[in-house]
Coordinates of C-alpha atoms and ligand atoms in Angstrom, one line a residue:
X1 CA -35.9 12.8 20.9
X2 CA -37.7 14.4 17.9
X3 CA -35.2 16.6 17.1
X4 CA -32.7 14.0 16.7
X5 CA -35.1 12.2 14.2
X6 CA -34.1 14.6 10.9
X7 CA -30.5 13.7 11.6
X8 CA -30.9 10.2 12.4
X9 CA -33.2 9.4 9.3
X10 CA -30.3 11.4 7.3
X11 CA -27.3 8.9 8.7
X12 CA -29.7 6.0 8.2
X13 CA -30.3 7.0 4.5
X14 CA -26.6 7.3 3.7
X15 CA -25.1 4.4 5.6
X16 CA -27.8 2.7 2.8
X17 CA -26.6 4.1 0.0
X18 CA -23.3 3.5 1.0
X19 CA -24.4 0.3 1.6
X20 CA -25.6 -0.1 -2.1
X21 CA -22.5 1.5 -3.4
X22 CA -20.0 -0.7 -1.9
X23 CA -22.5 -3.9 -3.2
X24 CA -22.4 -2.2 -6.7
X25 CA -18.6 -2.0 -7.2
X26 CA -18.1 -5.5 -5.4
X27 CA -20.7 -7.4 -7.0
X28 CA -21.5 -5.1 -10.5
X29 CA -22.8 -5.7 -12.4
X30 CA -25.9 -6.0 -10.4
X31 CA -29.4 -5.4 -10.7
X32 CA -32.0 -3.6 -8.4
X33 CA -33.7 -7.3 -7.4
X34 CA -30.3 -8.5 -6.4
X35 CA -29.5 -5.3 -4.6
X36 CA -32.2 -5.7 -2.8
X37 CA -31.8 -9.1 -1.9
X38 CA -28.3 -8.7 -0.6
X39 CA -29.2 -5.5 1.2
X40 CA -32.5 -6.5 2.9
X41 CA -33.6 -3.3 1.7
X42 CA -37.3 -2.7 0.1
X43 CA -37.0 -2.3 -4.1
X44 CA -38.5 1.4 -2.9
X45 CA -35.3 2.3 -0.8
X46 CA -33.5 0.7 -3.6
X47 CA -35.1 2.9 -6.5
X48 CA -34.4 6.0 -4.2
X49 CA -30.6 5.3 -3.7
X50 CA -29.9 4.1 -7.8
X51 CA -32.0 6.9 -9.3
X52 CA -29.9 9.0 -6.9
X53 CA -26.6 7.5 -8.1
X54 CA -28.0 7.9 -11.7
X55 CA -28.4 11.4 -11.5
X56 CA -25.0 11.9 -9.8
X57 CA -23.5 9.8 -12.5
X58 CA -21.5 7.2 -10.2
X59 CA -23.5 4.2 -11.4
X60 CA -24.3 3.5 -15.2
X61 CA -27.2 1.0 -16.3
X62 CA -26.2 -1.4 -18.5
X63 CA -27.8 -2.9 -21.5
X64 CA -29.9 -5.9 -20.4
X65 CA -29.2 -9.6 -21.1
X66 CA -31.7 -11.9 -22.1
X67 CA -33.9 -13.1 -19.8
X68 CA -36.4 -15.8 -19.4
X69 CA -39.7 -14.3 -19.8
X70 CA -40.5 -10.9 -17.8
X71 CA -38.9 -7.9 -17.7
X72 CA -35.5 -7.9 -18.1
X73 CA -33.4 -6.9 -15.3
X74 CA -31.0 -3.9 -15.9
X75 CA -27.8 -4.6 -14.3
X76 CA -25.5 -1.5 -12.9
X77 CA -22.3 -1.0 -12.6
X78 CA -19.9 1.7 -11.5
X79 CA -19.2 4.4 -14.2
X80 CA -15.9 4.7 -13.0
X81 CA -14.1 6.7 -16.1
X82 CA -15.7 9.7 -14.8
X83 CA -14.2 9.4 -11.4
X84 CA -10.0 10.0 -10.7
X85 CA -7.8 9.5 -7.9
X86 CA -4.7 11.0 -7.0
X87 CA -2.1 8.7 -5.5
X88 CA 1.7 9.8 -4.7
X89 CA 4.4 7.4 -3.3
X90 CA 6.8 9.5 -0.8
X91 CA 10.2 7.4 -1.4
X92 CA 13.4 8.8 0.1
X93 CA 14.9 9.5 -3.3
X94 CA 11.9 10.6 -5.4
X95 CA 7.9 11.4 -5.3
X96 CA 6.2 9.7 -8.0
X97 CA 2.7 10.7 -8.3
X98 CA -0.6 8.7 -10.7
X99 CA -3.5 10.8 -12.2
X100 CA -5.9 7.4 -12.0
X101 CA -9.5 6.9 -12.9
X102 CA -12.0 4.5 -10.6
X103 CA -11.4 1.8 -13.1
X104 CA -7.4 1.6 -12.6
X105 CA -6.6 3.7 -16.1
X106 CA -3.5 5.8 -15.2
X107 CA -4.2 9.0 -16.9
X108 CA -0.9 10.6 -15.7
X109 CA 2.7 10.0 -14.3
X110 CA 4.9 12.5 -13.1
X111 CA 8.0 12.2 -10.9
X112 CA 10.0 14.7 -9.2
X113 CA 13.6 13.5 -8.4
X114 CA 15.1 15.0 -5.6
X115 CA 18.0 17.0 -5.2
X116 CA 20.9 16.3 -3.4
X117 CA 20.4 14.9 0.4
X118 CA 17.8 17.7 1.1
X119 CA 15.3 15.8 3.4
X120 CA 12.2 17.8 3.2
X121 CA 9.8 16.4 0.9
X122 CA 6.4 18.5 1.1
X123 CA 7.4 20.9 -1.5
X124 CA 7.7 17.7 -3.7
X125 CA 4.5 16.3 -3.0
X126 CA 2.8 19.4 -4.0
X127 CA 5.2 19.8 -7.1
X128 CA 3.9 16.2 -8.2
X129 CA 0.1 17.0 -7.1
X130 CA 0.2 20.6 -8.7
X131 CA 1.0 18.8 -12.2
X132 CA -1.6 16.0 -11.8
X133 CA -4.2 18.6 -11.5
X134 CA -3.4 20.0 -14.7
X135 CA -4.5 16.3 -16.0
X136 CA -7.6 15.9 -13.9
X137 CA -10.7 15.9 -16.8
X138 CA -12.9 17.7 -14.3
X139 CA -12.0 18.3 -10.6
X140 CA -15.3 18.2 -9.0
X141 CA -14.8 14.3 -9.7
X142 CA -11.2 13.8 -7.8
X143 CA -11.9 12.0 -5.2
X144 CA -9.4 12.1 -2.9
X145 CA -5.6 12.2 -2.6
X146 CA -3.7 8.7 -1.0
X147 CA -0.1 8.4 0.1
X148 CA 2.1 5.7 0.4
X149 CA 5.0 6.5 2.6
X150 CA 8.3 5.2 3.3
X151 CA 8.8 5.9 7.0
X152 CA 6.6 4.9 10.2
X153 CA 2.6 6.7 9.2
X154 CA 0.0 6.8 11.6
X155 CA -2.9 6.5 9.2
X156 CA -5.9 7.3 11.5
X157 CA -4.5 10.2 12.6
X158 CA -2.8 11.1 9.5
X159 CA 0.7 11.5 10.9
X160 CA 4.1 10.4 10.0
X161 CA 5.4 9.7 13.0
X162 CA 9.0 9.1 12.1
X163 CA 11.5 8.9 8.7
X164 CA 14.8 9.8 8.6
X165 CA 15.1 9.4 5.2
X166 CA 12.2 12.0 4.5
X167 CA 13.1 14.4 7.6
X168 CA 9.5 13.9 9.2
X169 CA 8.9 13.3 12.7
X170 CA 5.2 13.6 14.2
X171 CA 4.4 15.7 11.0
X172 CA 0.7 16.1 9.9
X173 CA 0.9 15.4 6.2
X174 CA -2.3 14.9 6.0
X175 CA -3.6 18.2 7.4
X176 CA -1.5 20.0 5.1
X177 CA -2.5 18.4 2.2
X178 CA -6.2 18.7 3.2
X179 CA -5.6 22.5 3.6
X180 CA -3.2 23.0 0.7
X181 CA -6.3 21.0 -2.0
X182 CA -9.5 20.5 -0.1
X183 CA -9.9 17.1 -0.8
X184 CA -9.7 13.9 1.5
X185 CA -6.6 12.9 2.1
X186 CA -5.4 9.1 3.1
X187 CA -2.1 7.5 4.0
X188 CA -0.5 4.4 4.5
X189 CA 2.4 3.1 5.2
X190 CA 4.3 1.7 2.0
X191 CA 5.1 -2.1 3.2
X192 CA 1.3 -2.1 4.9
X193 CA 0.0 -0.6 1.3
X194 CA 1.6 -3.6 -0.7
X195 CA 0.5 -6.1 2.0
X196 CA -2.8 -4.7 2.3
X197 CA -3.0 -4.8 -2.3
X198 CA -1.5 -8.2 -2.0
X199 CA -3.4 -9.8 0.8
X200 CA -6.9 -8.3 -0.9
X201 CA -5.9 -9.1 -4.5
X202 CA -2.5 -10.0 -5.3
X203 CA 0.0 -12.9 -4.4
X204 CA -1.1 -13.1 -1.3
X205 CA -4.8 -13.3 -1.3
X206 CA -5.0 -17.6 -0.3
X207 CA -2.9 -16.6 2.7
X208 CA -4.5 -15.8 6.3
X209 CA -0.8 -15.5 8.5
X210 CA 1.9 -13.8 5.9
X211 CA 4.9 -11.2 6.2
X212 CA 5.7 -8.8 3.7
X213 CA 9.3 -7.7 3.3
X214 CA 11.0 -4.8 1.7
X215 CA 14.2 -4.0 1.3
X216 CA 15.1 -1.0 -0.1
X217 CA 16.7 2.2 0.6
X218 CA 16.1 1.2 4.2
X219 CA 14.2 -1.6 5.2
X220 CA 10.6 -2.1 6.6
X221 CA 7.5 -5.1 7.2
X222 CA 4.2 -5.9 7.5
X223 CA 2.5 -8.0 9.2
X224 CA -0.4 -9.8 8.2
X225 CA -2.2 -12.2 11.3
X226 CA -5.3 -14.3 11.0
X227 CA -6.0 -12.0 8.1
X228 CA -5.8 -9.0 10.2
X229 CA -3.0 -6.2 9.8
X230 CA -0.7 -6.1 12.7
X231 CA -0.2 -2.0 13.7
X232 CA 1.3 -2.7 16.9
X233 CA 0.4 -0.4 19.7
X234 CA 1.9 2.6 18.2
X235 CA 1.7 1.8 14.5
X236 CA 5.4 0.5 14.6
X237 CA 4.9 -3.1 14.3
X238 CA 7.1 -5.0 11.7
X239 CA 10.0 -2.5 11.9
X240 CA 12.3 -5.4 10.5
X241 CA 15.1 -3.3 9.6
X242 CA 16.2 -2.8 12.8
X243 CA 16.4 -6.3 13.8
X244 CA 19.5 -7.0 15.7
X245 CA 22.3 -9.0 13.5
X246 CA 25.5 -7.8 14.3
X247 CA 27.6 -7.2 17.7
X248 CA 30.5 -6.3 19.1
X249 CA 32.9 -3.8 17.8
X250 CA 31.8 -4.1 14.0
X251 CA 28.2 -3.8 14.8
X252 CA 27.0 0.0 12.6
X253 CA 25.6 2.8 14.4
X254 CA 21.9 2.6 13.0
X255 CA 19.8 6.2 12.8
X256 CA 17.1 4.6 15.0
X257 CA 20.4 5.2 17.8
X258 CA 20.8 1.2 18.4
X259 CA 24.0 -0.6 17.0
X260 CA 24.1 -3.4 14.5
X261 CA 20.3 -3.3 13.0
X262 CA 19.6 -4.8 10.0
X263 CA 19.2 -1.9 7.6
X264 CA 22.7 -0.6 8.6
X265 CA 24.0 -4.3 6.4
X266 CA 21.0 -5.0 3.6
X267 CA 19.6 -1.6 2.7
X268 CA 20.8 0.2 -0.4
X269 CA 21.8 3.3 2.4
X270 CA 23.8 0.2 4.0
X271 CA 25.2 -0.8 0.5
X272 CA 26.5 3.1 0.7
X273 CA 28.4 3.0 4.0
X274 CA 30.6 0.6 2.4
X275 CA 30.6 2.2 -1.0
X276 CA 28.5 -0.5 -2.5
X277 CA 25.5 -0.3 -5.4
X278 CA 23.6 -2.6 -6.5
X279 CA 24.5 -2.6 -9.5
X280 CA 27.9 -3.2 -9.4
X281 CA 27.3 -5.7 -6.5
X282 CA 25.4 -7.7 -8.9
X283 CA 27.9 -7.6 -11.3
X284 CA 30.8 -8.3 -8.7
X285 CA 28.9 -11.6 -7.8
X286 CA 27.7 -12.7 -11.1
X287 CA 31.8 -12.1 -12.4
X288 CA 32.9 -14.7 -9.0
X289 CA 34.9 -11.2 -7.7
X290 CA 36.0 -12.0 -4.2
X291 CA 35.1 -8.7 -2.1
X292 CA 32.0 -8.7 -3.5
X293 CA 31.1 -12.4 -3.1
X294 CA 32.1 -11.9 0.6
X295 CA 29.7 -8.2 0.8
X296 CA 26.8 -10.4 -0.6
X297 CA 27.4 -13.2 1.7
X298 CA 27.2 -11.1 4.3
X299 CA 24.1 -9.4 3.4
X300 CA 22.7 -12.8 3.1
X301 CA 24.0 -14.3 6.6
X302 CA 21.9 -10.8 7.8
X303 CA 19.2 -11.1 6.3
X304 CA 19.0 -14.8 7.2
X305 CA 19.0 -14.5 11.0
X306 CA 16.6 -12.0 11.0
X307 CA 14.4 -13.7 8.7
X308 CA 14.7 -17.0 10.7
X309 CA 14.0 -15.7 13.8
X310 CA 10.5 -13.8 12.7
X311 CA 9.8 -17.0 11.1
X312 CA 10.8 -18.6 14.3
X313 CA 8.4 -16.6 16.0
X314 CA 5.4 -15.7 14.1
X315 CA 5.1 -18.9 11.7
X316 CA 3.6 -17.0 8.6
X317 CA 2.6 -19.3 5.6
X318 CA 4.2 -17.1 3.3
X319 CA 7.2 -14.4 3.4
X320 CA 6.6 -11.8 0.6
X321 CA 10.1 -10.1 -0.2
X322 CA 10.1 -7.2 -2.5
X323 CA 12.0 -3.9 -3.0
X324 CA 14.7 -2.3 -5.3
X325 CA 17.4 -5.0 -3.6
X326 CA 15.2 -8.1 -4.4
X327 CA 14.2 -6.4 -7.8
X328 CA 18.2 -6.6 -8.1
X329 CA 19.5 -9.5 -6.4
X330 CA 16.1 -12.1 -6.8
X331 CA 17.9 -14.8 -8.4
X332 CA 20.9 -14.8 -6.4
X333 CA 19.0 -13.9 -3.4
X334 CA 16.0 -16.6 -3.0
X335 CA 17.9 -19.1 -3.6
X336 CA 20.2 -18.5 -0.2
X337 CA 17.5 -17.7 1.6
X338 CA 15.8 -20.6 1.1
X339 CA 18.6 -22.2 2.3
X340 CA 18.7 -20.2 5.7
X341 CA 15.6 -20.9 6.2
X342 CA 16.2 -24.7 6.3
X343 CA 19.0 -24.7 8.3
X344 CA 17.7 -21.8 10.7
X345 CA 14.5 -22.4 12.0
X346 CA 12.5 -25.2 13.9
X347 CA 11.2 -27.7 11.9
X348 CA 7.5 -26.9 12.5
X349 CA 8.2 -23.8 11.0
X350 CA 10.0 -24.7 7.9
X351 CA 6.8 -24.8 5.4
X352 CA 6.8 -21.6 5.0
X353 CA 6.7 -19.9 0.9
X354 CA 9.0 -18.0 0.2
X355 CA 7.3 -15.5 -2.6
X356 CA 8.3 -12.7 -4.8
X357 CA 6.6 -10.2 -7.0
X358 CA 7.8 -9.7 -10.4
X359 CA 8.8 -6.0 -9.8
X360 CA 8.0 -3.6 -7.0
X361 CA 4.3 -2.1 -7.7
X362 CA 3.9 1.2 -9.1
X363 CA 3.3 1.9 -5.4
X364 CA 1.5 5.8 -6.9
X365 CA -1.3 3.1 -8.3
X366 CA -1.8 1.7 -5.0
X367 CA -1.9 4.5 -2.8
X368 CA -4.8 5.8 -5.3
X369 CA -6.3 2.8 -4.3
X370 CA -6.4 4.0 -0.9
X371 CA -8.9 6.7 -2.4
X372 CA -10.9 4.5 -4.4
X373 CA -11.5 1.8 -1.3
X374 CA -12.3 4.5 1.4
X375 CA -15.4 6.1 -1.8
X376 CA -16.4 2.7 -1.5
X377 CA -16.1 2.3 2.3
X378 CA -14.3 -1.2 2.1
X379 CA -12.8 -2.0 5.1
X380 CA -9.2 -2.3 4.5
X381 CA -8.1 -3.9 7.6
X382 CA -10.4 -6.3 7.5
X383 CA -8.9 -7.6 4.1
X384 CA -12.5 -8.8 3.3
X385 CA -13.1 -7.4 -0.5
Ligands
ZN401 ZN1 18.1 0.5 13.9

């Protein structure tokens, strides 16, 4: 048992300064009594783990505020300028990556458009991560590398288990990133990052039961149960785009080899079977042109069955619908849904919020945010920061 004792005391003296860490960047700024108070800690332990932090120049002391008699108490807070992030959205058409520091400064933006329908994206990500590194102040502070992927991701094991669009099936991304920089890597899928940013912070944060929608080039969702994220057994939980909405003979082959899924109507790579953008599919319905009044009601009608039934079935408080095609189409869009939605689904379900975001996130920023959380050790699933 003694020899275990060396080890032990070690894991017990970092799972308190991680402790004191995450308090820090929750609560800063905070002072050393507090700390203590909120850790259960002794002001001892607590001396040990700041002056440590001091030293290592991931906490700063700040100046004191007055104080009723006494010394006063210094608070801390995170020096996070001195700390950076890489974070790189995988999308089907482009990588974008973001140079951030710990306090959410982007330092650098760099995206690397891809060429033609080639499907193979890794020598894109470490095009985009080569050129943030030029931008990194000083290297022994990156922290980590997160992803945000648009395709099915096994994040604990670092996989992507399956995109078309990118060309990766059961690929480990994350191992070859790891060997390629020596650096952590993390990475999420891209409807799960937004949901997870918008449950913890954003639109979402006063909801416990919510879906998050996005359609895009294809489309995927997210959801969000009694505050917990829904993976599913095999991480492919809220695959909304392939939600059955057509049959018979003019139902579309979909990649995912079933027949009349959503994504093959109401994705922009289902705009492009028909020859359709959104661009001029906005401006067809906005000028009252007939084919294009009739290709938007039908992306409508699609969207509205699918989305009645999952509110049918899950009854979420709030749908969040975001992407390049709501980006587009919001004002147009909503509206009908809304609509849908009323004559669709039970009346017990029908209080459901429709939301939107005012653009699609920088989703780069986010998956930096991946980085940042897991420094911090804030549980993500739990959606408790
Ligand atoms: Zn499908």
């Amino acid at each position: 048992m003694q020899a275990n004792k060396p080890t032990s005391n070690k894991l017990l003296k970092s799972i308190n300064q991680q402790k004191v860490l995450r308090l820090i960047y929750t609560d800063g700024p905070i002072s050393r009594v507090e700390l203590a108070e909120k850790t259960g800690l002794t002001q001892q332990t607590i001396t040990n783990i700041v002056n440590r932090l001091l030293q290592d120049d991931i906490v700063l002391e700040m100046t004191p505020t007055a104080s009723s008699g006494g010394r006063k108490p210094v608070p801390l807070v995170i020096d996070g300028s001195s700390m950076y992030a890489i974070g790189v959205e995988v999308a089907v058409e482009y990588v974008r990556g973001s140079l951030m520091d710990f306090q959410n400064k982007r330092i650098y933006e760099v995206t690397k458009r891809k060429n033609g329908n080639e499907g193979y994206p890794l020598r894109y990500i470490i095009g985009a991560v080569d050129e943030l590194l030029q931008h990194v102040p000083d290297r022994s502070r990156l922290k980590g590398i997160g992803c945000s992927i648009q395709g099915l991701v096994d994040s604990r094991q670092g996989t992507v288990i399956y995109s078309p669009g990118l060309g990766f099936r059961n690929y480990p991304l994350r191992d070859r990133l790891e060997e390629a920089y020596g650096l952590p890597v993390l990475l999420e899928n891209d409807v799960n990052l937004l949901a997870l940013v918008e449950n913890l912070k954003g639109t979402l944060a006063a909801s416990q039961n919510n879906i998050t929608i996005k359609l895009d080039y294809g489309i995927g969702g997210a959801i969000v149960a009694n505050n917990q994220l829904c993976a599913g057994a095999n991480h492919v939980a809220g695959e909304f785009g392939h939600y059955k909405v057509e049959t018979g003979e003019q139902a579309l082959k979909c990649h995912c080899g079933a027949k009349g899924c959503l994504t093959t109507i109401a994705s922009i790579s289902g705009l492009r079977r028909s020859s359709w953008t959104l661009e001029n599919l906005r401006a067809g319905v906005s000028e009252q042109e007939p084919e294009a009044k009739a290709k938007f009601k039908q992306i409508v009608d699609a969207i509205g069955i699918a989305l009645g039934n999952v509110i049918t079935f899950l009854n979420p408080e709030h749908v969040l619908l975001t992407g390049a095609l709501v980006d587009e189409l919001k004002e147009l869009l909503v509206p009908e849904l809304k609509e849908r939605i009323r004559s669709n689904v039970p009346e017990t379900c029908r209080g459901v919020e429709l939301v939107c975001l005012p653009a699609t996130p920088n989703e780069s920023i986010s998956a930096a945010g991946l980085v940042i959380n897991e420094f911090f050790d804030v549980p993500l699933e739990q959606l408790s920061l």
